[in-house]
mmCIF file of C-alpha atoms and ligand atoms in Angstrom:
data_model
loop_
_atom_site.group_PDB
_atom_site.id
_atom_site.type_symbol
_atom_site.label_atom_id
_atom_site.label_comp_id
_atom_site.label_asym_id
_atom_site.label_seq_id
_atom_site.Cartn_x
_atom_site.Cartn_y
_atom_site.Cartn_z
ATOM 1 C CA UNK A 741 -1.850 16.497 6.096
ATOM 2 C CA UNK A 742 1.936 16.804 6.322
ATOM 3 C CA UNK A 743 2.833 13.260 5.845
ATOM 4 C CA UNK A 744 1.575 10.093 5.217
ATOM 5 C CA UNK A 745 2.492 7.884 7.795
ATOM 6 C CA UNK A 746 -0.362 5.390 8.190
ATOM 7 C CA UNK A 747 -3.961 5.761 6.747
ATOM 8 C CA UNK A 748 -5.157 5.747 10.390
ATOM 9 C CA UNK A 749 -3.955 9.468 10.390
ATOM 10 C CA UNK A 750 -5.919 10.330 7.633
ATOM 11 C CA UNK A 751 -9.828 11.273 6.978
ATOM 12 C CA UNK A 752 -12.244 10.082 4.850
ATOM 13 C CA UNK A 753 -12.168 13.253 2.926
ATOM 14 C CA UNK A 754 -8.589 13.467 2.762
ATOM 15 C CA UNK A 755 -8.534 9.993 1.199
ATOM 16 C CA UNK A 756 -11.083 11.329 -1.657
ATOM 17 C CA UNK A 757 -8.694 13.947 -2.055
ATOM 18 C CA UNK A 758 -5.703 12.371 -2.934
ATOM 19 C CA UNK A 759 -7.747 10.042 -5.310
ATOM 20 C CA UNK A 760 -9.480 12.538 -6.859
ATOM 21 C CA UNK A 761 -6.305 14.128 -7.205
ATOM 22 C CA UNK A 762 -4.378 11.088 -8.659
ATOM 23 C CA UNK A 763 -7.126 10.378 -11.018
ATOM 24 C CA UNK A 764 -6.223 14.046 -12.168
ATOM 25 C CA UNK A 765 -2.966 12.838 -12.490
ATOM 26 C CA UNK A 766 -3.832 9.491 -14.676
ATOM 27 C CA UNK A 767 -5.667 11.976 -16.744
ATOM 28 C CA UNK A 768 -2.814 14.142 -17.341
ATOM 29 C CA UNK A 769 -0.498 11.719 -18.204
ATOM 30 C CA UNK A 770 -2.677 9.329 -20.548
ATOM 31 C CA UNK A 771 -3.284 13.134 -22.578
ATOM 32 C CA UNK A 772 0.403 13.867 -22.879
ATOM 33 C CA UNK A 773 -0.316 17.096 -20.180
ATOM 34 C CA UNK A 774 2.997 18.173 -18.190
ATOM 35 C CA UNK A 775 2.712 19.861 -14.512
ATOM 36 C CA UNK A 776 6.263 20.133 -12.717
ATOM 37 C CA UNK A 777 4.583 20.529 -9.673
ATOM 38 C CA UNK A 778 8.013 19.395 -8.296
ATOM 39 C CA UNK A 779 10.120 21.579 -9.950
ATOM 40 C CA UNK A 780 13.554 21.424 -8.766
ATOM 41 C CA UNK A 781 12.367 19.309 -5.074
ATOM 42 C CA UNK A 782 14.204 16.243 -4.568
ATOM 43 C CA UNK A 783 13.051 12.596 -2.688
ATOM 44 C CA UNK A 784 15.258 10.742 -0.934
ATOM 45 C CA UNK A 785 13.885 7.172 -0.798
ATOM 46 C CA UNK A 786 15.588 5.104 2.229
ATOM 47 C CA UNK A 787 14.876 1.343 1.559
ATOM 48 C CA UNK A 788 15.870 -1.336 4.164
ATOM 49 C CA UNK A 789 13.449 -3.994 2.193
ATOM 50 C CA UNK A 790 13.917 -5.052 -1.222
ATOM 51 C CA UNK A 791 11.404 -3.551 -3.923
ATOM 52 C CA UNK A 792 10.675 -2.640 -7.607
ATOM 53 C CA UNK A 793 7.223 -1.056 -7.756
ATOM 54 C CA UNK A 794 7.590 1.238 -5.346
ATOM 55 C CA UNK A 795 11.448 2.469 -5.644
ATOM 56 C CA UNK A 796 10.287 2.602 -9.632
ATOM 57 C CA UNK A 797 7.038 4.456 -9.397
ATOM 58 C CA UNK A 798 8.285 6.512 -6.703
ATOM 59 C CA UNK A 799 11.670 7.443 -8.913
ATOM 60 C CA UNK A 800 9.351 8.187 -11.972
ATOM 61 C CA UNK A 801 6.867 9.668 -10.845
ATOM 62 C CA UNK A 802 9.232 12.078 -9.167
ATOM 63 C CA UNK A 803 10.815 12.827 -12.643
ATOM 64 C CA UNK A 804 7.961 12.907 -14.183
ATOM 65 C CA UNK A 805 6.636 15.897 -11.594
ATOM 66 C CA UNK A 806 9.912 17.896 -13.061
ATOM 67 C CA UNK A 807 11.965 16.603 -9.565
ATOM 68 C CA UNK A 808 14.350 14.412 -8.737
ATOM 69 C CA UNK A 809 14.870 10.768 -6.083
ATOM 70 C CA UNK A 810 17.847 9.404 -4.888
ATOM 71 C CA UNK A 811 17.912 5.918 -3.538
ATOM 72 C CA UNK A 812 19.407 5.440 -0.239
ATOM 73 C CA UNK A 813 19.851 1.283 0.323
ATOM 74 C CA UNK A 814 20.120 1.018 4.125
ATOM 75 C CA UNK A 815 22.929 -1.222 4.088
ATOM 76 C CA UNK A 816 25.183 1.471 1.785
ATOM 77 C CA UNK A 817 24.419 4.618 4.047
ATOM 78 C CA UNK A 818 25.058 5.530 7.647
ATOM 79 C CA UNK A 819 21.801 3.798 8.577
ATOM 80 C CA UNK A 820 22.803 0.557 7.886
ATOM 81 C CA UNK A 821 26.200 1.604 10.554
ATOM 82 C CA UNK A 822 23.666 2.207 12.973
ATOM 83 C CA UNK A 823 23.872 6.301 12.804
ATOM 84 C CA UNK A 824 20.438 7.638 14.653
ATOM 85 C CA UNK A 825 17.024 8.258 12.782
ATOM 86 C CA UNK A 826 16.617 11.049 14.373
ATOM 87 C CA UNK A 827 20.202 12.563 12.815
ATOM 88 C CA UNK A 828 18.956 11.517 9.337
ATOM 89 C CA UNK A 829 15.682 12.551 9.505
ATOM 90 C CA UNK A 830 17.512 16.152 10.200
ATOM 91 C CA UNK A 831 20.054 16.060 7.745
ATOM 92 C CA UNK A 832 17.813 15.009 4.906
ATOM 93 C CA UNK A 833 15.836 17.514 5.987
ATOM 94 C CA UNK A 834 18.445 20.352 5.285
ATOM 95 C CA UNK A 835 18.983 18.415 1.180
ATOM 96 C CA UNK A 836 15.863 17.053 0.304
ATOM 97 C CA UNK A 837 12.086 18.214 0.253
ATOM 98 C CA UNK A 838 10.710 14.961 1.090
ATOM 99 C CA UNK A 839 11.683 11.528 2.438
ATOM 100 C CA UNK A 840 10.266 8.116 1.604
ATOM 101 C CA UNK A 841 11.030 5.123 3.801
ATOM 102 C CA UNK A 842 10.809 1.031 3.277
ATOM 103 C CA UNK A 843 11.547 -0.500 6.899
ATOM 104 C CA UNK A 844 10.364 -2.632 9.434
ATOM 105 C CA UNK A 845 8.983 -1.328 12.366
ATOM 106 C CA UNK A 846 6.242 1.423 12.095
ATOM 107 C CA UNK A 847 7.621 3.273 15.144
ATOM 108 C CA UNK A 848 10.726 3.933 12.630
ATOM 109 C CA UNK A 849 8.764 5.513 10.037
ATOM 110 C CA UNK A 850 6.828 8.061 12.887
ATOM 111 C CA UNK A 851 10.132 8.520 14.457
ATOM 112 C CA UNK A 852 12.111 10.059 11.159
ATOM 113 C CA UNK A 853 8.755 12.315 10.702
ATOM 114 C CA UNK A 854 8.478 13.602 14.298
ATOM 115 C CA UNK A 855 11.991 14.841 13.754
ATOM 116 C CA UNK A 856 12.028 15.938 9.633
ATOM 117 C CA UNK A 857 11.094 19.173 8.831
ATOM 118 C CA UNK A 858 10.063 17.201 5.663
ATOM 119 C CA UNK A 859 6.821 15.525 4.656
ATOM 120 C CA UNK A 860 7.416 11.741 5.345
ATOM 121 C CA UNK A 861 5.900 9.019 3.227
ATOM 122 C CA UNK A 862 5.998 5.503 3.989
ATOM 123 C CA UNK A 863 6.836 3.041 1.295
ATOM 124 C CA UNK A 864 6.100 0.110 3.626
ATOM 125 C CA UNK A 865 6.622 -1.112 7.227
ATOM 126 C CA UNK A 866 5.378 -4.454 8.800
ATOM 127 C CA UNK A 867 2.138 -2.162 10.293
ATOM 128 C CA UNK A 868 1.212 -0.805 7.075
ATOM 129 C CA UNK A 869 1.127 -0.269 3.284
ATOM 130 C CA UNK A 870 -1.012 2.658 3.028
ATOM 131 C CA UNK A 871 0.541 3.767 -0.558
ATOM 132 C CA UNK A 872 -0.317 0.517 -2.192
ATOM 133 C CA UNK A 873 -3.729 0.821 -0.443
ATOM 134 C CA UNK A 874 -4.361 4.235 -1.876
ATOM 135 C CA UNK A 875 -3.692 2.511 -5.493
ATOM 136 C CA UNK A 876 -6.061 0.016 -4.793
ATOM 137 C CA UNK A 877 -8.761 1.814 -3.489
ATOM 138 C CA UNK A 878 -7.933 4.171 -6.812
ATOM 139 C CA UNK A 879 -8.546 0.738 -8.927
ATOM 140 C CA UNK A 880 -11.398 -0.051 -7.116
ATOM 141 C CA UNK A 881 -12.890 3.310 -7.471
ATOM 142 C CA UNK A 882 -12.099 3.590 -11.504
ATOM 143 C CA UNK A 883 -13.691 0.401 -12.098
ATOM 144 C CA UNK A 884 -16.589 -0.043 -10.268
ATOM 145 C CA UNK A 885 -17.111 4.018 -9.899
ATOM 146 C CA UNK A 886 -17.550 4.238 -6.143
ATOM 147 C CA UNK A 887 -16.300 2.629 -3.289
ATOM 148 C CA UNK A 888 -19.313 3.164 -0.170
ATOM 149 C CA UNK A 889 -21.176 0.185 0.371
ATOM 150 C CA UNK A 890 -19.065 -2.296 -1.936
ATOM 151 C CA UNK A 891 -17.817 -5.010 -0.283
ATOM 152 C CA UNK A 892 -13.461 -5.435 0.317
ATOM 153 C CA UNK A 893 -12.513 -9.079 1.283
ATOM 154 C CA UNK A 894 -8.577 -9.483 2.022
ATOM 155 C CA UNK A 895 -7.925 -13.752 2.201
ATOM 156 C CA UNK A 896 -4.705 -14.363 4.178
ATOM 157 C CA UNK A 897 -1.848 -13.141 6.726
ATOM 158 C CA UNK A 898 -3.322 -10.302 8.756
ATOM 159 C CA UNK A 899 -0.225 -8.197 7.414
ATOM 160 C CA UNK A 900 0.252 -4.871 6.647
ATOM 161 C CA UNK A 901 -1.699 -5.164 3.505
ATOM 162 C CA UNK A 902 -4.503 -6.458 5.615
ATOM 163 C CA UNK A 903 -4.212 -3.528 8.063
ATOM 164 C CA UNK A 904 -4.086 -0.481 5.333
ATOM 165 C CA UNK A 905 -7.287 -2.304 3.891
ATOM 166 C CA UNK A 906 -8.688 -2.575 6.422
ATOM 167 C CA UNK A 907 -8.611 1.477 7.768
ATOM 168 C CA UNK A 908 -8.830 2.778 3.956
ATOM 169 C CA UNK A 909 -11.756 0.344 3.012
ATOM 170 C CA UNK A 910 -13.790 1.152 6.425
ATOM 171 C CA UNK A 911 -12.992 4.753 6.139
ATOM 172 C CA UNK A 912 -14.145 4.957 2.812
ATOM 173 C CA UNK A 913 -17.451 3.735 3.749
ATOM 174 C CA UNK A 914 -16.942 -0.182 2.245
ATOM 175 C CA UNK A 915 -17.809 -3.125 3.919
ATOM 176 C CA UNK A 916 -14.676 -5.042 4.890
ATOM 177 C CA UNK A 917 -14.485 -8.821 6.176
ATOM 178 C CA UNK A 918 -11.084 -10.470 6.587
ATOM 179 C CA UNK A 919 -10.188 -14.071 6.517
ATOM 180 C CA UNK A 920 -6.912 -15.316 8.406
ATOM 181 C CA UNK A 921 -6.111 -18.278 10.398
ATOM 182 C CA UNK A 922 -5.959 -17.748 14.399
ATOM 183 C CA UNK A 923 -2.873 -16.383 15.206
ATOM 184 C CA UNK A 924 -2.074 -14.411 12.292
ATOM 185 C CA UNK A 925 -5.040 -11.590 13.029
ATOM 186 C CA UNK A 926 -4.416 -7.605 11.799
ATOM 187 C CA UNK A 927 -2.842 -5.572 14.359
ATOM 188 C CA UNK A 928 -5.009 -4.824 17.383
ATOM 189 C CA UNK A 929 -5.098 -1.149 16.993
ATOM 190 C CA UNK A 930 -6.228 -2.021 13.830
ATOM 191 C CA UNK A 931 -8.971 -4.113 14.700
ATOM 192 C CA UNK A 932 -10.011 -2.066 17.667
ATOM 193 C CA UNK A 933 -10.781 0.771 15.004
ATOM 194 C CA UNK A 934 -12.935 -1.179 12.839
ATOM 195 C CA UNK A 935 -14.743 -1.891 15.809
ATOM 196 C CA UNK A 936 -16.319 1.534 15.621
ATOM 197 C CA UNK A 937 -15.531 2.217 12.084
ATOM 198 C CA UNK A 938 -18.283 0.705 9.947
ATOM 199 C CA UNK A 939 -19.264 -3.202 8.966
ATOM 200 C CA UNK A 940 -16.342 -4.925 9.666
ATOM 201 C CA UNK A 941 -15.955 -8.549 9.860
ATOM 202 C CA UNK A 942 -12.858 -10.898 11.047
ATOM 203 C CA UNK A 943 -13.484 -14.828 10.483
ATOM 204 C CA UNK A 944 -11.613 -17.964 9.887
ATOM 205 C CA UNK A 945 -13.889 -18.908 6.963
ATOM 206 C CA UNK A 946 -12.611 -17.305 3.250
ATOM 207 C CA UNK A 947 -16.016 -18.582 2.421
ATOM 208 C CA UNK A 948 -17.714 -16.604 4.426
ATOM 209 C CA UNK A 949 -15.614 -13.186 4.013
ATOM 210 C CA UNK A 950 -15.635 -14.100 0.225
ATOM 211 C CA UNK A 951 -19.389 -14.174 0.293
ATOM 212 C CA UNK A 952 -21.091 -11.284 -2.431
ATOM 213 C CA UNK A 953 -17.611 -8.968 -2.217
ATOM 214 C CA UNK A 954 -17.080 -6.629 -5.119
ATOM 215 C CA UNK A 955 -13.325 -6.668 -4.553
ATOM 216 C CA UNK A 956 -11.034 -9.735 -3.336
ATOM 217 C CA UNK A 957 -7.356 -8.931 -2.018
ATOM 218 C CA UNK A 958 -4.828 -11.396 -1.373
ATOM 219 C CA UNK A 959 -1.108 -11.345 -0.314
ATOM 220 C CA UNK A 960 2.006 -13.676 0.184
ATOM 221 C CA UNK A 961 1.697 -15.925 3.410
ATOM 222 C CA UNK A 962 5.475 -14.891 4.297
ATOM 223 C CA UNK A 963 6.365 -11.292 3.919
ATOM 224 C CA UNK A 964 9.627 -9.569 3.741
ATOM 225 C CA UNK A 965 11.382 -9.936 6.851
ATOM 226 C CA UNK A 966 8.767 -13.524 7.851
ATOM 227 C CA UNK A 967 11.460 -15.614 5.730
ATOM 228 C CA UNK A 968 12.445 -17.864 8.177
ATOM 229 C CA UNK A 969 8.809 -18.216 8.953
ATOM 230 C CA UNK A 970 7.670 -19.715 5.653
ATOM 231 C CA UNK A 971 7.384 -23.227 6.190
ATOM 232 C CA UNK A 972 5.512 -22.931 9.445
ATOM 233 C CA UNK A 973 3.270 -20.091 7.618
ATOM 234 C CA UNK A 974 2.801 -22.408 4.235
ATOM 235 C CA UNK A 975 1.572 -25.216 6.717
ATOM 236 C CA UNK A 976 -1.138 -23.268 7.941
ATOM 237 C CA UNK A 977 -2.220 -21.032 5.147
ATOM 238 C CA UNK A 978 -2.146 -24.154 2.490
ATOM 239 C CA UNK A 979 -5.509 -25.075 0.544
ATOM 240 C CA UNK A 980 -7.670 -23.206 2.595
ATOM 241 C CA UNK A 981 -5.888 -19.306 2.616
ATOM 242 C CA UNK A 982 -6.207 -18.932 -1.344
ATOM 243 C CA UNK A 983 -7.920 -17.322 -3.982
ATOM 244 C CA UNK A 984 -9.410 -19.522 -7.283
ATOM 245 C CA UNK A 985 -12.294 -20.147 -9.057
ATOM 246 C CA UNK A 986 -13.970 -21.995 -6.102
ATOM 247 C CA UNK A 987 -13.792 -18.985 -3.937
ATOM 248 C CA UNK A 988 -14.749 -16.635 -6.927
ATOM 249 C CA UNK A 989 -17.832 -18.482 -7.387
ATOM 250 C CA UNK A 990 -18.819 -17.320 -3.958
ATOM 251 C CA UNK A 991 -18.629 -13.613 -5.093
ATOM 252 C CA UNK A 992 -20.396 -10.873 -6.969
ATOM 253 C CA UNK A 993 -20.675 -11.098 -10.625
ATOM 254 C CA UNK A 994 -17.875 -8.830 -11.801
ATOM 255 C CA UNK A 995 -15.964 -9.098 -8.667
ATOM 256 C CA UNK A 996 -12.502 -7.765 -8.641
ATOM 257 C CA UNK A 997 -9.303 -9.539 -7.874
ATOM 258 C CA UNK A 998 -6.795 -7.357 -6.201
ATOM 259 C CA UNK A 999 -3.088 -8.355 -5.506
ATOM 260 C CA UNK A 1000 -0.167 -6.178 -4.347
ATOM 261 C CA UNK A 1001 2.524 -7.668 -5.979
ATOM 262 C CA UNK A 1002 4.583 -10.240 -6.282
ATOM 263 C CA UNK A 1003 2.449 -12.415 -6.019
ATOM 264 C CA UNK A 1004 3.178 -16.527 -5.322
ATOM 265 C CA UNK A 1005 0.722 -18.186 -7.711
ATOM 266 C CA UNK A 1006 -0.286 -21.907 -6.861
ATOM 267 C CA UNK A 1007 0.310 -20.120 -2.947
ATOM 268 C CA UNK A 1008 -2.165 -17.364 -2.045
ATOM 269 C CA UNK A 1009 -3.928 -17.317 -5.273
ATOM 270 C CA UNK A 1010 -4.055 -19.805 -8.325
ATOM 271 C CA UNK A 1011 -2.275 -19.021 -11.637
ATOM 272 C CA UNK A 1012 -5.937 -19.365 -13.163
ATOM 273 C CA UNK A 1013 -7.502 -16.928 -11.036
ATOM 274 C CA UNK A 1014 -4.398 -14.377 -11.245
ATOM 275 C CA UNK A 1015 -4.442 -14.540 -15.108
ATOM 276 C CA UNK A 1016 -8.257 -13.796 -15.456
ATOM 277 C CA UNK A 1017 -7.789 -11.003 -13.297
ATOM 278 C CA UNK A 1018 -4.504 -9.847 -14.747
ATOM 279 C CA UNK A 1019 -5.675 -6.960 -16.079
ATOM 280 C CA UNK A 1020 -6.933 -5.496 -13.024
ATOM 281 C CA UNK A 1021 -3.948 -6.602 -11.101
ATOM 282 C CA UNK A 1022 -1.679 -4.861 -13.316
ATOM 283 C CA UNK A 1023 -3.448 -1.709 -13.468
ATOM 284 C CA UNK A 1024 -3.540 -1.633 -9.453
ATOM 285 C CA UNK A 1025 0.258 -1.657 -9.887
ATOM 286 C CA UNK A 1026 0.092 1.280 -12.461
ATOM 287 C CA UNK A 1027 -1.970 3.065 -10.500
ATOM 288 C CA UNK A 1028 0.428 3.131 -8.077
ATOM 289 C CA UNK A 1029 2.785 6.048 -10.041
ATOM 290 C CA UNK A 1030 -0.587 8.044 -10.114
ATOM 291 C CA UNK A 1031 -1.672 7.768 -6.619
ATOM 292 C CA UNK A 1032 1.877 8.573 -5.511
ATOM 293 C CA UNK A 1033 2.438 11.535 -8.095
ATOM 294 C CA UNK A 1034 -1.269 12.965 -5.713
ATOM 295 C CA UNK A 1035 0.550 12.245 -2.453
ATOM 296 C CA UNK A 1036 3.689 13.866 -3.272
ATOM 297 C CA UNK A 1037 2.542 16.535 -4.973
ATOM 298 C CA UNK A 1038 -0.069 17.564 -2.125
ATOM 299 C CA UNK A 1039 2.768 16.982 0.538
ATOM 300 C CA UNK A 1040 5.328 18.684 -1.271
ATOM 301 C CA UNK A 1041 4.577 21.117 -3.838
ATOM 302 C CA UNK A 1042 3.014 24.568 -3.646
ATOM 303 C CA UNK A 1043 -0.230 24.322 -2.116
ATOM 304 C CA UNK A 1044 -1.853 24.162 -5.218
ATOM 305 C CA UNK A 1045 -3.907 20.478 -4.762
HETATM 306 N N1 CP B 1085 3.564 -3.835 -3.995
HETATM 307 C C1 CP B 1085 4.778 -3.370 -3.693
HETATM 308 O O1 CP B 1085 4.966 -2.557 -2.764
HETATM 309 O O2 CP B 1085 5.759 -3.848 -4.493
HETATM 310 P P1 CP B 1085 7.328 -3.718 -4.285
HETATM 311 O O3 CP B 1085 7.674 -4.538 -3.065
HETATM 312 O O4 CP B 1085 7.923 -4.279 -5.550
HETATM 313 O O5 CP B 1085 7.682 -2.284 -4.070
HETATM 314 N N1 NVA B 1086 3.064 -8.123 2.768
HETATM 315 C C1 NVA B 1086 4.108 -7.982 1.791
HETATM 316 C C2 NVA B 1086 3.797 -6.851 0.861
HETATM 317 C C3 NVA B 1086 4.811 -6.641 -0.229
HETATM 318 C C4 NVA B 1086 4.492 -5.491 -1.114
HETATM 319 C C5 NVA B 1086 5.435 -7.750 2.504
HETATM 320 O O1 NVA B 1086 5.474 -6.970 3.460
HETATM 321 O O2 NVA B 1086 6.426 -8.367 2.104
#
């Protein structure tokens, strides 16, 4: 693995590996143990969308692995002027030791890692999400102690979120099934891999996708970058693209709720059903420092995870 561009590119094992690792990392950090596995490397963290969880976790979970991150806004640098992402993928390469990028189109993200010398990470593009996913399949994992044959439902726009669930769930042997209104399906690469990829199922019914899961995900109907798109989105997605207490009734007892942050309560999912499962949500977002300290620290330190 020498960056993590997509969880597509990744294999099963590999995904146990960087939770294993990250739960190592939780560990660590809950019992006050230090590792600069990052000694002296620095981050640069290019961000063309807005963002606090990741530019924070990212930031401090750099410090905390004895390095260093410097935030690059697209609008303030040369990016934003239009320089090549090819030239900055090389000149970072000669500062940093590793880049992590917030942008729109995927092809960006492989494009600055076919021509880094760096690992590349990406902190979000309209394809995919896979270091949020990699938190939540962490959650998932730390509360109900496995993750093969559980059931992951995602309710909503067939995003990124939706994608990265979809390849990390199937690939870690869960049962996915996705609910989105026609017209707003997951990517078809995406859904041409869970073809062959396990027990997948895309419907138009949250009833049906909700029905027995161990784990429910949701996400905004609008995501950054769909702005102008909200009122058309809202339209479709209201009163029948949401998560409450009717739809929880339809699951497992002890089913999670899972939600990426920020979330648009009385939208997606109902302030009732977000506060019961606060808990949970919040410690997805924690987890998100851990699972990133794994990833960095297996892409950029010494070879010693
Ligand atoms: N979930 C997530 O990526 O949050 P931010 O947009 O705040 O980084
Ligand atoms: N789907 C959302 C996720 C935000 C973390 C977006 O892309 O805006």
């Amino acid at each position: 693995m020498n960056d993590l561009l997509k969880l597509m590119d990744l294999s099963g094992k590999e995904i146990d590996h960087i939770l294993n690792v990250a739960d190592q990392m939780k560990y660590n950090q809950k019992h006050g143990l230090i590792h600069n596995y990052l000694q002296g490397k620095t981050l640069a963290m290019i961000f063309e969308k807005n963002s606090t969880r990741t530019r924070v976790s990212f930031e401090t979970g750099m410090y905390q692995l004895g390095g260093h991150a410097l935030f690059l806004s697209g609008k303030e640098s040369q990016i934003g002027r239009g320089e090549p992402i090819e030239d900055t993928a090389r000149v970072l390469s000669r500062y940093c030791d590793g880049i992590m990028i917030r942008t729109y189109g995927q092809e960006e993200v492989e494009e600055l890692a076919k021509y880094a010398d760096i690992p590349v990470i990406n902190g979000l593009t309209d394809f995919a999400h896979p270091c949020q996913v990699l938190a939540d399949l962490m959650t998932i994992r730390e509360k109900m102690t496995r993750l093969a044959g559980l059931k992951l439902t995602f309710i909503g726009d067939g995003n990124n979120m939706a994608n990265s669930l979809i390849v990390g769930g199937l690939k870690c042997g869960m049962e996915v099934a996705v609910a989105c209104p026609e017209g707003y399906d997951p990517d078809p690469k995406v859904l041409e891999f869970a073809k062959t990829a396990g027990k997948f199922t895309l419907t138009r019914d949250p009833g049906e996708a909700a029905a027995d899961a161990d784990a429910v995900f949701t996400d905004v109907w609008a995501s950054m970058g769909q702005e102008g798109e909200a009122a058309k989105r809202r339209k479709t997605f209201e009163g029948i693209y949401q998560v409450n207490e009717k739809l929880m009734a339809l699951t497992h007892s002890g089913c999670m709720v899972q939600h990426c942050l920020p979330a648009h309560r009385g939208e997606e999912i109902t302030a009732e059903t977000f506060e019961k499962h606060a808990e949970e949500i919040f410690d997805e977002a924690e987890n998100r420092l851990h699972a990133q300290k794994a990833v960095m620290t297996i892409l950029m330190g010494e070879g010693k995870l």
